[in-house]
Tab-separated table of C-alpha atoms in Angstrom:
chain	number	residue	atom	x	y	z
A	1	MET	CA	13.743	-0.189	122.490
A	2	GLN	CA	12.054	-3.530	122.337
A	3	ALA	CA	12.318	-5.324	119.988
A	4	PHE	CA	9.099	-7.847	117.718
A	5	ASN	CA	9.985	-10.777	115.827
A	6	VAL	CA	6.162	-13.404	116.448
A	7	LEU	CA	3.560	-12.508	119.734
A	8	THR	CA	0.607	-14.114	119.439
A	9	GLY	CA	-2.533	-12.414	121.468
A	10	VAL	CA	-5.455	-10.917	121.713
A	11	THR	CA	-6.761	-8.389	118.895
A	12	ALA	CA	-9.405	-5.633	120.527
A	13	PRO	CA	-12.267	-4.197	117.404
A	14	LEU	CA	-11.749	0.085	117.064
A	15	PRO	CA	-13.513	0.345	113.778
A	16	ALA	CA	-14.228	3.683	113.766
A	17	ALA	CA	-12.811	5.932	110.585
A	18	ASN	CA	-10.737	9.054	111.220
A	19	VAL	CA	-9.438	8.534	115.349
A	20	ASP	CA	-7.418	11.282	116.055
A	21	THR	CA	-5.025	11.927	118.224
A	22	ASP	CA	-6.596	13.247	121.541
A	23	VAL	CA	-8.819	10.367	121.663
A	24	ILE	CA	-5.794	7.981	122.011
A	25	MET	CA	-4.559	10.215	124.515
A	26	PRO	CA	-6.197	13.721	125.600
A	27	LYS	CA	-4.234	16.794	126.690
A	28	GLN	CA	-4.909	16.387	130.246
A	29	PHE	CA	-1.714	13.800	130.114
A	30	LEU	CA	0.869	16.076	128.384
A	31	LYS	CA	1.956	17.451	131.507
A	32	GLY	CA	4.656	15.668	132.951
A	33	ILE	CA	7.998	16.122	131.831
A	34	ASP	CA	8.435	11.931	132.048
A	35	ARG	CA	6.672	8.641	130.201
A	36	ASN	CA	5.088	7.420	133.592
A	37	GLY	CA	2.575	6.271	133.687
A	38	LEU	CA	0.701	7.297	130.512
A	39	ASP	CA	-0.895	3.853	129.929
A	40	ARG	CA	-3.796	5.387	132.301
A	41	GLY	CA	-4.448	8.219	129.574
A	42	VAL	CA	-5.182	5.907	126.597
A	43	PHE	CA	-8.937	5.575	125.664
A	44	PHE	CA	-9.494	7.708	128.516
A	45	ASP	CA	-12.469	9.854	128.423
A	46	LEU	CA	-13.830	5.623	126.035
A	47	ARG	CA	-12.073	3.140	129.371
A	48	PHE	CA	-13.554	5.791	132.138
A	49	LEU	CA	-16.719	6.720	133.362
A	50	ALA	CA	-17.636	10.434	135.323
A	51	ASP	CA	-16.563	7.814	138.279
A	52	GLY	CA	-13.504	6.910	137.603
A	53	SER	CA	-14.488	3.535	137.114
A	54	PRO	CA	-14.218	1.140	133.629
A	55	ASP	CA	-16.688	2.334	131.062
A	56	PRO	CA	-18.108	-1.712	130.671
A	57	ALA	CA	-19.350	-0.411	127.373
A	58	PHE	CA	-15.801	-0.427	126.005
A	59	ILE	CA	-13.769	-3.119	124.246
A	60	LEU	CA	-10.668	-3.133	125.725
A	61	ASN	CA	-12.342	-3.411	128.771
A	62	GLN	CA	-14.928	-6.726	128.096
A	63	PRO	CA	-13.750	-9.535	129.238
A	64	GLY	CA	-12.854	-11.205	126.071
A	65	TRP	CA	-10.866	-8.364	124.977
A	66	GLN	CA	-9.491	-7.707	127.878
A	67	ASN	CA	-4.841	-7.148	127.575
A	68	ALA	CA	-5.067	-7.040	124.198
A	69	LYS	CA	-1.731	-6.450	122.355
A	70	PHE	CA	-3.250	-6.171	118.982
A	71	LEU	CA	-6.340	-3.427	117.926
A	72	LEU	CA	-8.044	-3.820	114.641
A	73	VAL	CA	-7.935	0.621	113.875
A	74	GLY	CA	-10.439	1.787	111.004
A	75	PRO	CA	-8.786	4.072	108.582
A	76	ASN	CA	-6.887	7.209	109.281
A	77	PHE	CA	-5.906	6.663	112.777
A	78	GLY	CA	-3.283	8.580	114.277
A	79	CYS	CA	-4.646	11.422	112.672
A	80	GLY	CA	-4.954	15.475	114.171
A	81	SER	CA	-2.197	16.791	116.638
A	82	SER	CA	1.736	14.876	115.981
A	83	ARG	CA	1.654	14.230	120.011
A	84	GLU	CA	4.322	11.275	120.690
A	85	HIS	CA	2.688	10.401	124.038
A	86	ALA	CA	0.154	8.351	121.826
A	87	VAL	CA	1.942	6.174	120.821
A	88	TRP	CA	4.060	5.623	123.746
A	89	GLY	CA	0.667	5.410	125.502
A	90	LEU	CA	-0.351	2.708	123.626
A	91	LYS	CA	2.771	1.082	123.902
A	92	GLN	CA	2.640	1.117	127.958
A	93	LEU	CA	-0.424	-0.142	127.635
A	94	GLY	CA	0.685	-3.090	126.141
A	95	ILE	CA	-0.699	-2.169	122.447
A	96	ARG	CA	2.864	-4.491	120.816
A	97	ALA	CA	0.496	-3.706	117.095
A	98	LEU	CA	-1.691	-2.089	115.588
A	99	ILE	CA	-3.360	-3.388	111.866
A	100	GLY	CA	-5.596	-0.873	109.486
A	101	THR	CA	-5.960	0.671	106.198
A	102	THR	CA	-4.319	3.313	106.633
A	103	PHE	CA	-2.398	5.416	108.892
A	104	ALA	CA	-1.947	9.021	109.182
A	105	GLY	CA	2.075	10.056	108.385
A	106	ILE	CA	3.015	11.641	111.405
A	107	PHE	CA	1.539	8.428	113.991
A	108	PHE	CA	2.736	6.005	111.548
A	109	ASP	CA	6.109	7.105	111.422
A	110	ASN	CA	6.219	7.662	115.590
A	111	CYS	CA	5.353	3.620	115.438
A	112	GLN	CA	8.185	2.489	113.432
A	113	ARG	CA	10.397	4.957	116.213
A	114	ASN	CA	8.888	3.555	118.763
A	115	GLY	CA	8.632	-0.166	118.712
A	116	VAL	CA	4.835	-1.032	117.054
A	117	LEU	CA	4.213	-2.276	114.859
A	118	THR	CA	1.733	-0.599	112.231
A	119	VAL	CA	0.317	-2.816	109.381
A	120	GLN	CA	-1.209	-1.510	106.592
A	121	LEU	CA	-4.050	-3.978	104.658
A	122	SER	CA	-5.650	-3.784	101.904
A	123	PRO	CA	-10.284	-3.242	102.876
A	124	GLU	CA	-10.411	-6.897	101.564
A	125	GLN	CA	-7.728	-7.998	103.768
A	126	TRP	CA	-8.773	-5.892	106.444
A	127	GLN	CA	-12.631	-7.758	106.161
A	128	GLN	CA	-10.559	-10.765	106.494
A	129	VAL	CA	-9.598	-10.360	110.121
A	130	ALA	CA	-11.984	-8.426	111.306
A	131	GLN	CA	-14.724	-10.633	110.888
A	132	GLU	CA	-12.373	-13.519	113.341
A	133	VAL	CA	-11.606	-10.279	115.977
A	134	THR	CA	-14.750	-9.278	116.116
A	135	LEU	CA	-15.708	-12.635	118.060
A	136	ALA	CA	-14.330	-13.012	121.683
A	137	GLY	CA	-14.244	-16.731	120.317
A	138	SER	CA	-11.484	-16.196	117.918
A	139	ASN	CA	-9.813	-12.882	118.651
A	140	GLU	CA	-5.920	-14.400	118.975
A	141	ILE	CA	-3.819	-14.458	116.307
A	142	THR	CA	-0.261	-14.469	115.787
A	143	VAL	CA	1.723	-11.375	113.939
A	144	ASP	CA	4.988	-12.870	112.274
A	145	LEU	CA	6.959	-9.640	111.093
A	146	PRO	CA	10.211	-12.474	109.809
A	147	GLN	CA	7.807	-14.110	107.854
A	148	GLN	CA	4.784	-11.029	106.872
A	149	LYS	CA	1.938	-12.335	107.771
A	150	ILE	CA	-0.707	-12.289	110.340
A	151	VAL	CA	-2.311	-16.270	111.323
A	152	LEU	CA	-6.125	-15.985	112.304
A	153	HIS	CA	-7.479	-18.070	114.918
A	154	SER	CA	-8.981	-20.374	112.116
A	155	GLY	CA	-5.281	-21.053	110.698
A	156	LYS	CA	-6.219	-18.380	107.617
A	157	VAL	CA	-3.224	-16.338	106.630
A	158	THR	CA	-2.772	-13.355	105.539
A	159	ASP	CA	0.495	-11.192	104.106
A	160	PHE	CA	1.317	-7.954	104.774
A	161	ALA	CA	4.476	-5.242	103.290
A	162	ILE	CA	6.202	-3.399	105.111
A	163	ASP	CA	9.628	-1.661	103.921
A	164	GLU	CA	12.897	-2.827	104.792
A	165	LEU	CA	14.149	-0.571	107.290
A	166	SER	CA	11.555	-0.711	109.182
A	167	LYS	CA	11.891	-4.590	109.762
A	168	LEU	CA	14.949	-4.542	110.109
A	169	SER	CA	14.660	-1.550	113.039
A	170	LEU	CA	11.468	-3.654	114.805
A	171	LEU	CA	12.745	-6.581	114.280
A	172	ASN	CA	16.684	-5.463	115.828
A	173	GLY	CA	14.576	-3.306	118.573
A	174	LEU	CA	17.293	-0.101	116.511
A	175	ASP	CA	15.455	2.976	117.393
A	176	ALA	CA	17.222	6.024	115.034
A	177	VAL	CA	20.496	6.716	117.144
A	178	GLY	CA	20.610	2.773	117.315
A	179	ASN	CA	20.561	2.421	113.242
A	180	THR	CA	23.318	4.872	112.687
A	181	LEU	CA	25.120	3.290	115.563
A	182	ARG	CA	25.203	0.235	113.497
A	183	TYR	CA	27.557	1.750	111.233
A	184	SER	CA	30.039	3.436	114.035
A	185	ASP	CA	33.328	1.579	112.461
A	186	ASP	CA	31.911	3.344	108.245
A	187	ILE	CA	31.613	6.540	110.150
A	188	HIS	CA	34.523	6.784	112.537
A	189	GLN	CA	36.683	5.676	109.274
A	190	PHE	CA	34.995	8.629	106.724
A	191	GLN	CA	36.030	11.073	110.094
A	192	GLN	CA	39.486	9.925	110.229
A	193	SER	CA	39.605	10.558	106.286
A	194	HIS	CA	37.799	13.621	105.618
A	195	LEU	CA	40.309	14.458	107.912
A	196	GLN	CA	43.925	13.839	106.284
A	197	LYS	CA	41.909	15.293	103.069
A	198	ASN	CA	41.149	18.421	105.218
A	199	PRO	CA	43.422	18.502	108.136
A	200	TRP	CA	42.190	22.640	108.672
A	201	LEU	CA	38.816	20.549	109.774
A	202	ALA	CA	40.900	19.658	112.517
């Protein structure tokens, strides 16, 4: 899993509430047996016109917000079905963090397990970020995970909270298996001790 430390990049605002995973990754992109090419599917019906060309009205197609690393999203982002493809696609598109007030539970967990940081702010903090990133000239921010801070283009700083396990996992690029393997020596010692005490299990 790709680690997350301190990243600076463009933030694109997508403030609509209740954006579900079918909007993030439409069902026609769930047919593959691997994860390749999912970046094409992200916000497909919003990003592209009927003829397949980019829709100039969509924020990620506009010059000031192309190649965004971060999305400022509305409440309950990622609701709907639990498709993990939505997170895989966002990451392939280059999105490293989502900044919002609330996220759907399963989507939130999928993000943490795949190296996409979800930053939860109060509505007041969210508005402060929104005031800057909705302008192309001030939409570059820095997300500092070790210090749990967002530094806006103006220099204003917004703190955010994150649980320690998620923070450790993201900083070290560890998925659930990787986190478990950190305790491989302890697990092995327990196995040996348990078998010595209960030899019939061998």
